[in-house]
Amino acid sequence: MLIQHIRLADREGLWQIRCQDGVITAVEPHDEHAVAGRVLDGEGGLAIAPFIEPHIHLDTTQTAGEPSWNLSGTLFEGIERWAERKALLTHEDVKQRAIQTLKWQIANGIQFVRTHVDVSDPNLVALKAMLEVREEMKEWVELQIVAFPQEGILSYPNGKALLEEALKLGADVIGAIPHFEFTREYGVESLHYIFDLAEKYQVLVDVHCDEIDDEQSRFIETLATLAYERGIGHRVTASHTTAMHSYNGAYASRLFRLLKMADINFVANPLVNIHLQGRFDTYPKRRGITRVKEMLEANINVCFGHDDVFDPWYPMGTANMLQVLHMGLHVCQIMGYEQINDGLKLISSHSARTLNVQDRYGIEVGKPANMLILPAESGFDAVRRQVPVRYSIRHGKVIAQTRPAQTEIVLGQPEPIDFRR
């Protein structure tokens, strides 16, 4: 395949990309007279590496309103509603919903997904279903599965054994939720336990860490210390860390020194964090999202995820990463021109580092021919206009495409509107 008439984020002018046997063989200046068996016209759009979803719960997706709605919109009522729905889980139910949301993600240009799956279940129903989904969908999307102990490791009966069994069955990543354990001591012990298992089974680590407005919740320092001491920071992710929003400046300054030394990754979930946090505040209300702007300034790897799509905790969403990015740029106050123009990195290259897939990610010769064509001139343009994915290409084949919408106003004479300047 020859993909012509495209723009690249880091280069001027128009370019073309040659692909053979699912691999990128050349990235070269556009040539109108180039010959190839199959030619795809990029229509002057922006070619980028695929979007990545670094944090979602596919086992809970598309359950909003089943059997009843979360009327308060709070975290705690969401937990109650999920407990009702969880009692109805079946193998096929989990598979059907997960695959449907994966199809939404594919349509929106996502080709790599990390899903957290609740293993606080003696039968591991959701995990076993998701392992089948990973295999059945691998041609179109690479799925990483986190063994996530939703109700704790030490605070849930047989929590340790269930977590290890999930790894034996084939989970790619081990999780924890230290701030939800019964005591601080349990939380710390749970982190030591998962690092031991991570080394035993050679899996990645992704912890729901300090997802609370309590400024005294500081498990991130234990997580970062363990990652630093064991030399595996690049394989470790701290998800949420919303308590960091409330840390005092002196503590945060000391903490950031450790975070840089540890070299761990962070995931913020702007859509869900901004709506679930601050619920115990009167006014002013905290935003409750981790310190993304400061992390970027400190060259600490951070990316954005959805967390939830159409479930008891977040009743909205279409699995569109540009919606996530749009919210994140606003609530994190990273709205300078260059910050917006570089914003796509928060849902692409930064996420690739988090998922540890850099060896097979990016528009470079020798890497898999996985990319998106966006109908935009730049990253800034794509984010501002929230453009759809014109083409999603995987292993040199188009797996999703969106035909451009046409808007016209009639103020005397018909006039097309594309929201460009």
Coordinates of C-alpha atoms in Angstrom, one line a residue:
M1 CA 0.0 0.0 0.0
L2 CA 1.1 3.6 -0.7
I3 CA -0.5 6.3 1.5
Q4 CA -0.1 9.6 -0.3
H5 CA -0.9 13.2 0.3
I6 CA -0.4 13.3 4.1
R7 CA 1.1 15.6 6.7
L8 CA 3.3 14.5 9.6
A9 CA 3.4 16.3 12.9
D10 CA 7.2 16.8 13.0
R11 CA 7.8 17.6 9.3
E12 CA 6.9 20.4 6.9
G13 CA 5.1 19.7 3.6
L14 CA 3.3 16.7 2.2
W15 CA 4.6 13.1 2.6
Q16 CA 3.8 9.6 1.7
I17 CA 4.2 6.2 3.4
R18 CA 4.9 2.9 1.8
C19 CA 3.8 -0.3 3.4
Q20 CA 4.5 -3.9 2.5
D21 CA 3.5 -7.1 4.3
G22 CA 2.0 -5.0 7.1
V23 CA 5.3 -3.1 7.7
I24 CA 6.3 0.5 7.0
T25 CA 9.0 0.4 4.3
A26 CA 9.5 4.1 3.5
V27 CA 8.5 7.5 4.8
E28 CA 9.3 9.9 2.0
P29 CA 8.3 13.3 0.4
H30 CA 5.0 13.2 -1.5
D31 CA 5.4 12.2 -5.2
E32 CA 2.4 12.6 -7.5
H33 CA 3.9 10.2 -10.0
A34 CA 4.7 7.4 -7.5
V35 CA 3.5 3.9 -8.5
A36 CA 2.0 1.2 -6.2
G37 CA -0.5 -1.6 -6.3
R38 CA -2.8 0.0 -3.9
V39 CA -2.9 3.8 -3.3
L40 CA -4.8 5.5 -0.5
D41 CA -5.3 9.3 -0.8
G42 CA -4.8 10.9 2.6
E43 CA -6.5 14.0 1.3
G44 CA -3.9 16.3 3.0
G45 CA -4.7 14.9 6.4
L46 CA -2.5 14.4 9.4
A47 CA -0.9 10.9 9.8
I48 CA -0.2 9.9 13.4
A49 CA 0.3 6.7 15.3
P50 CA -2.9 5.1 16.6
F51 CA -4.7 6.3 19.7
I52 CA -4.2 4.2 22.8
E53 CA -6.7 3.6 25.7
P54 CA -4.4 3.1 28.7
H55 CA -7.2 2.8 31.3
I56 CA -10.7 1.4 30.9
H57 CA -12.9 -1.2 32.7
L58 CA -14.3 -3.3 29.9
D59 CA -16.0 -5.6 32.3
T60 CA -18.3 -2.9 33.5
T61 CA -18.8 -1.0 30.2
Q62 CA -22.4 -0.6 28.8
T63 CA -24.1 -1.4 32.1
A64 CA -25.4 2.1 32.9
G65 CA -29.0 1.8 34.0
E66 CA -28.9 -2.0 34.5
P67 CA -30.8 -2.8 36.6
S68 CA -31.1 0.8 37.8
W69 CA -29.5 4.2 37.2
N70 CA -27.0 6.0 39.5
L71 CA -29.3 8.9 40.3
S72 CA -26.8 10.8 42.5
G73 CA -23.9 10.4 40.1
T74 CA -21.6 9.6 43.0
L75 CA -18.8 7.0 43.3
F76 CA -20.6 5.3 46.2
E77 CA -23.9 4.9 44.5
G78 CA -22.0 3.7 41.5
I79 CA -20.5 0.9 43.6
E80 CA -24.0 0.0 44.9
R81 CA -25.4 -0.1 41.3
W82 CA -22.5 -2.2 40.1
A83 CA -23.0 -4.7 43.0
E84 CA -26.5 -5.2 41.7
R85 CA -25.3 -5.7 38.1
K86 CA -22.3 -7.8 39.1
A87 CA -24.7 -10.4 40.5
L88 CA -26.1 -10.9 37.0
L89 CA -22.7 -11.3 35.2
T90 CA -22.3 -14.2 32.8
H91 CA -19.4 -15.2 30.6
E92 CA -21.2 -14.3 27.4
D93 CA -22.6 -11.1 28.9
V94 CA -19.1 -9.8 29.7
K95 CA -17.8 -10.8 26.2
Q96 CA -20.6 -9.2 24.3
R97 CA -20.3 -5.9 26.1
A98 CA -16.5 -5.8 26.0
I99 CA -16.4 -6.6 22.2
Q100 CA -19.1 -3.9 21.5
T101 CA -17.0 -1.2 23.3
L102 CA -13.9 -2.5 21.6
K103 CA -15.7 -1.9 18.2
W104 CA -16.5 1.6 19.3
Q105 CA -12.8 2.1 20.2
I106 CA -11.7 0.7 16.8
A107 CA -14.1 3.1 15.1
N108 CA -12.5 5.9 17.0
G109 CA -8.9 5.0 16.0
I110 CA -7.9 3.1 19.1
Q111 CA -5.6 0.1 18.4
F112 CA -4.1 -0.6 21.8
V113 CA -6.2 -1.0 25.0
R114 CA -5.4 -1.7 28.6
T115 CA -8.4 -2.9 30.5
H116 CA -8.7 -3.5 34.2
V117 CA -10.8 -6.5 35.1
D118 CA -12.2 -7.1 38.6
V119 CA -10.8 -10.3 40.1
S120 CA -12.6 -9.9 43.4
D121 CA -14.7 -12.9 42.3
P122 CA -14.2 -16.5 43.4
N123 CA -15.1 -17.6 39.9
L124 CA -13.1 -15.0 38.0
V125 CA -16.0 -14.8 35.5
A126 CA -15.0 -11.5 33.9
L127 CA -11.4 -12.4 33.7
K128 CA -12.0 -15.6 31.9
A129 CA -14.3 -13.9 29.4
M130 CA -11.8 -11.1 28.8
L131 CA -9.0 -13.6 28.1
E132 CA -11.2 -14.9 25.2
V133 CA -11.9 -11.4 24.0
R134 CA -8.2 -10.7 23.9
E135 CA -7.7 -13.6 21.6
E136 CA -10.7 -13.1 19.4
M137 CA -10.0 -9.4 18.8
K138 CA -6.2 -9.5 18.4
E139 CA -6.3 -8.9 14.7
W140 CA -7.8 -5.5 15.1
V141 CA -6.7 -4.3 18.6
E142 CA -4.0 -5.3 21.1
L143 CA -5.6 -5.8 24.5
Q144 CA -3.7 -5.8 27.8
I145 CA -5.5 -7.2 30.8
V146 CA -4.9 -6.0 34.3
A147 CA -5.8 -8.3 37.2
F148 CA -7.6 -5.7 39.3
P149 CA -8.6 -6.5 42.9
Q150 CA -11.6 -4.1 43.0
E151 CA -12.4 -4.9 46.7
G152 CA -8.8 -5.1 47.9
I153 CA -6.2 -7.8 48.2
L154 CA -5.8 -8.3 52.0
S155 CA -9.3 -6.9 52.7
Y156 CA -11.1 -9.5 50.5
P157 CA -11.4 -13.2 51.3
N158 CA -8.7 -15.1 49.4
G159 CA -7.7 -11.9 47.7
K160 CA -4.1 -13.0 47.3
A161 CA -4.9 -16.3 45.9
L162 CA -7.4 -14.9 43.4
L163 CA -4.9 -12.3 42.2
E164 CA -2.2 -14.9 41.6
E165 CA -4.6 -17.3 39.9
A166 CA -5.5 -14.4 37.5
L167 CA -1.8 -14.2 36.6
K168 CA -1.6 -17.9 36.1
L169 CA -4.6 -17.8 33.7
G170 CA -2.8 -15.1 31.6
A171 CA -3.4 -11.6 32.8
D172 CA -0.7 -9.2 31.4
V173 CA -0.6 -6.7 34.3
I174 CA -1.0 -6.9 38.1
G175 CA -3.1 -4.2 39.9
A176 CA -3.8 -3.1 43.4
I177 CA -6.0 -0.6 45.2
P178 CA -4.1 0.3 48.4
H179 CA -6.3 3.3 49.5
F180 CA -9.3 0.9 49.6
E181 CA -7.7 -1.6 51.9
F182 CA -9.0 -1.7 55.5
T183 CA -5.9 -0.1 56.9
R184 CA -2.8 1.9 55.8
E185 CA -0.7 -1.1 56.8
Y186 CA -2.8 -3.4 54.6
G187 CA -2.4 -0.9 51.7
V188 CA 1.4 -0.9 52.0
E189 CA 1.6 -4.7 52.4
S190 CA -0.6 -5.1 49.3
L191 CA 2.0 -3.1 47.2
H192 CA 4.9 -5.2 48.4
Y193 CA 2.9 -8.3 47.5
I194 CA 2.1 -7.3 44.0
F195 CA 5.7 -6.3 43.3
D196 CA 6.8 -9.8 44.4
L197 CA 4.2 -11.3 42.0
A198 CA 5.2 -9.0 39.2
E199 CA 8.8 -10.2 39.4
K200 CA 7.7 -13.8 39.7
Y201 CA 5.4 -13.8 36.7
Q202 CA 7.3 -11.0 34.7
V203 CA 4.2 -8.9 34.3
L204 CA 3.7 -5.1 34.3
V205 CA 2.2 -3.2 37.3
D206 CA -0.7 -0.8 37.2
V207 CA -2.1 0.4 40.5
H208 CA -5.3 2.3 41.3
C209 CA -3.5 4.6 43.6
D210 CA -4.8 7.3 45.9
E211 CA -8.1 7.7 44.0
I212 CA -9.6 9.8 46.8
D213 CA -9.6 13.4 47.9
D214 CA -7.9 12.7 51.2
E215 CA -4.6 14.6 51.2
Q216 CA -3.2 12.0 53.7
S217 CA -3.5 9.2 51.1
R218 CA 0.1 8.8 50.1
F219 CA 0.5 5.3 48.8
I220 CA 2.2 6.8 45.7
E221 CA 5.4 7.2 47.7
T222 CA 5.5 3.5 48.5
L223 CA 4.7 2.6 45.0
A224 CA 7.4 4.8 43.6
T225 CA 9.9 3.6 46.2
L226 CA 9.3 0.0 45.3
A227 CA 9.6 0.7 41.6
Y228 CA 12.9 2.6 42.2
E229 CA 14.5 0.0 44.5
R230 CA 13.6 -2.9 42.2
G231 CA 14.7 -1.0 39.1
I232 CA 11.4 -1.5 37.1
G233 CA 10.0 2.0 37.1
H234 CA 9.3 1.9 33.3
R235 CA 7.1 -1.1 33.9
V236 CA 5.0 0.5 36.6
T237 CA 2.0 2.8 36.3
A238 CA 0.1 4.8 38.9
S239 CA -3.5 5.4 37.8
H240 CA -5.6 8.2 39.1
T241 CA -3.5 9.6 42.0
T242 CA -6.3 12.2 42.5
A243 CA -5.2 12.8 46.1
M244 CA -2.1 14.5 44.6
H245 CA -4.4 17.4 43.7
S246 CA -4.7 18.1 47.4
Y247 CA -1.1 17.6 48.6
N248 CA 0.5 20.7 50.1
G249 CA 3.3 22.2 48.0
A250 CA 6.2 21.2 50.3
Y251 CA 5.2 17.6 50.2
A252 CA 4.5 17.6 46.5
S253 CA 8.0 19.1 45.8
R254 CA 9.7 16.3 47.8
L255 CA 7.5 13.7 46.2
F256 CA 8.3 14.8 42.6
R257 CA 12.0 14.2 43.3
L258 CA 11.2 10.6 44.1
L259 CA 8.8 10.2 41.1
K260 CA 11.6 11.4 38.7
M261 CA 14.0 9.0 40.2
A262 CA 11.6 6.1 40.0
D263 CA 10.7 6.8 36.4
I264 CA 7.2 5.5 36.7
N265 CA 4.2 6.2 34.5
F266 CA 0.9 8.0 35.3
V267 CA -2.6 7.8 33.9
A268 CA -5.1 10.5 34.6
N269 CA -8.8 10.0 33.7
P270 CA -10.2 13.5 33.2
L271 CA -13.8 12.7 32.3
V272 CA -14.3 10.6 35.4
N273 CA -11.9 12.3 37.8
I274 CA -13.6 15.7 37.3
H275 CA -17.0 14.4 37.9
L276 CA -16.4 11.9 40.8
Q277 CA -13.9 13.9 42.9
G278 CA -14.7 16.9 45.1
R279 CA -18.0 15.4 46.1
F280 CA -17.4 16.0 49.8
D281 CA -16.5 19.7 49.3
T282 CA -18.8 22.6 49.6
Y283 CA -17.2 25.6 47.9
P284 CA -14.7 26.1 46.5
K285 CA -14.7 22.5 45.0
R286 CA -11.4 20.9 44.1
R287 CA -11.0 19.7 40.5
G288 CA -9.6 16.4 41.8
I289 CA -7.3 15.5 39.0
T290 CA -3.7 14.7 39.4
R291 CA -0.9 17.2 38.7
V292 CA -0.6 16.6 34.9
K293 CA 0.8 20.0 34.0
E294 CA 3.6 19.7 36.6
M295 CA 4.4 16.2 35.5
L296 CA 4.8 17.3 31.9
E297 CA 7.1 20.2 33.0
A298 CA 9.1 17.7 35.0
N299 CA 9.3 15.2 32.1
I300 CA 7.4 12.6 34.0
N301 CA 5.4 10.3 31.7
V302 CA 1.7 10.9 32.0
C303 CA -1.2 10.1 29.7
F304 CA -5.0 10.2 29.6
G305 CA -7.6 7.4 29.8
H306 CA -11.3 7.0 29.8
D307 CA -11.7 4.9 32.9
D308 CA -15.4 4.2 32.3
V309 CA -17.7 4.2 29.3
F310 CA -21.5 4.1 29.8
D311 CA -21.4 2.3 33.2
P312 CA -22.6 3.0 36.8
W313 CA -19.7 5.4 37.4
Y314 CA -19.8 7.3 34.1
P315 CA -23.1 7.2 32.2
M316 CA -21.8 8.9 29.1
G317 CA -19.1 8.3 26.5
T318 CA -18.6 6.8 23.0
A319 CA -14.9 5.7 23.6
N320 CA -13.6 8.7 21.8
M321 CA -10.1 9.7 23.0
L322 CA -10.4 13.2 21.6
Q323 CA -13.2 13.8 24.1
V324 CA -10.9 12.7 26.9
L325 CA -8.1 14.9 25.7
H326 CA -10.4 17.9 25.3
M327 CA -11.6 17.7 28.9
G328 CA -8.1 17.0 30.1
L329 CA -6.5 20.1 28.5
H330 CA -9.2 22.2 30.0
V331 CA -9.2 21.0 33.6
C332 CA -5.4 20.7 33.8
Q333 CA -5.1 24.2 32.4
I334 CA -2.7 23.2 29.6
M335 CA -4.2 25.4 27.0
G336 CA -1.3 27.2 25.4
Y337 CA -0.9 26.8 21.7
E338 CA 2.1 24.5 21.8
Q339 CA 0.5 22.5 24.7
I340 CA -2.7 21.9 22.6
N341 CA -0.7 21.2 19.5
D342 CA 1.3 18.5 21.4
G343 CA -1.8 17.3 23.2
L344 CA -2.2 14.2 21.0
K345 CA 0.9 12.8 22.7
L346 CA -1.2 12.4 25.8
I347 CA -3.4 9.8 24.0
S348 CA -0.7 8.3 21.8
S349 CA 3.1 8.2 22.4
H350 CA 2.9 8.8 26.2
S351 CA 0.4 6.0 26.4
A352 CA 2.7 3.7 24.4
R353 CA 5.4 4.1 27.0
T354 CA 2.8 3.3 29.7
L355 CA 1.8 0.1 28.0
N356 CA 5.4 -0.7 27.2
V357 CA 4.7 -1.1 23.4
Q358 CA 7.2 1.4 22.0
D359 CA 9.0 -1.4 20.0
R360 CA 5.9 -1.8 17.8
Y361 CA 4.5 1.7 17.9
G362 CA 5.1 4.8 15.8
I363 CA 5.4 5.9 12.1
E364 CA 8.9 4.7 11.5
V365 CA 10.5 2.4 8.9
G366 CA 10.5 -1.2 10.1
K367 CA 7.6 -0.9 12.5
P368 CA 4.1 -2.3 11.9
A369 CA 2.0 -0.2 9.5
N370 CA -0.4 1.0 12.1
M371 CA -1.6 4.6 11.8
L372 CA -4.4 7.0 11.6
I373 CA -5.3 9.7 9.1
L374 CA -7.1 12.6 10.6
P375 CA -8.8 15.3 8.5
A376 CA -6.7 18.0 10.1
E377 CA -3.7 20.1 9.3
S378 CA -2.1 19.8 12.7
G379 CA -2.5 18.5 16.2
F380 CA -4.0 21.8 17.2
D381 CA -6.5 21.7 14.4
A382 CA -7.5 18.1 15.2
V383 CA -8.1 18.8 18.9
R384 CA -9.9 22.1 18.3
R385 CA -12.4 20.7 15.8
Q386 CA -12.6 17.3 17.4
V387 CA -12.2 15.6 14.1
P388 CA -13.3 12.0 13.4
V389 CA -10.7 9.4 12.3
R390 CA -10.8 9.4 8.5
Y391 CA -8.9 6.2 8.2
S392 CA -7.5 3.7 10.8
I393 CA -4.9 1.5 9.3
R394 CA -3.6 -1.7 11.0
H395 CA -0.8 -3.9 9.5
G396 CA -1.3 -2.0 6.2
K397 CA -5.0 -2.5 5.9
V398 CA -7.9 -0.1 6.6
I399 CA -9.9 -1.4 9.5
A400 CA -12.1 1.7 10.1
Q401 CA -13.1 4.8 8.1
T402 CA -15.4 7.7 8.6
R403 CA -16.9 9.6 5.7
P404 CA -16.6 13.4 6.2
A405 CA -19.8 15.1 7.4
Q406 CA -20.9 18.1 5.4
T407 CA -22.6 21.1 7.1
E408 CA -24.2 23.8 5.1
I409 CA -25.9 27.0 6.1
V410 CA -28.5 28.8 4.0
L411 CA -28.4 32.5 4.5
G412 CA -29.6 33.6 1.1
Q413 CA -27.1 31.4 -0.8
P414 CA -26.0 27.9 0.4
E415 CA -22.6 28.0 2.1
P416 CA -20.5 25.0 3.3
I417 CA -19.1 25.3 6.9
D418 CA -16.1 23.2 8.0
F419 CA -15.2 25.3 11.1
R420 CA -11.8 26.2 9.7
R421 CA -10.4 29.7 9.7

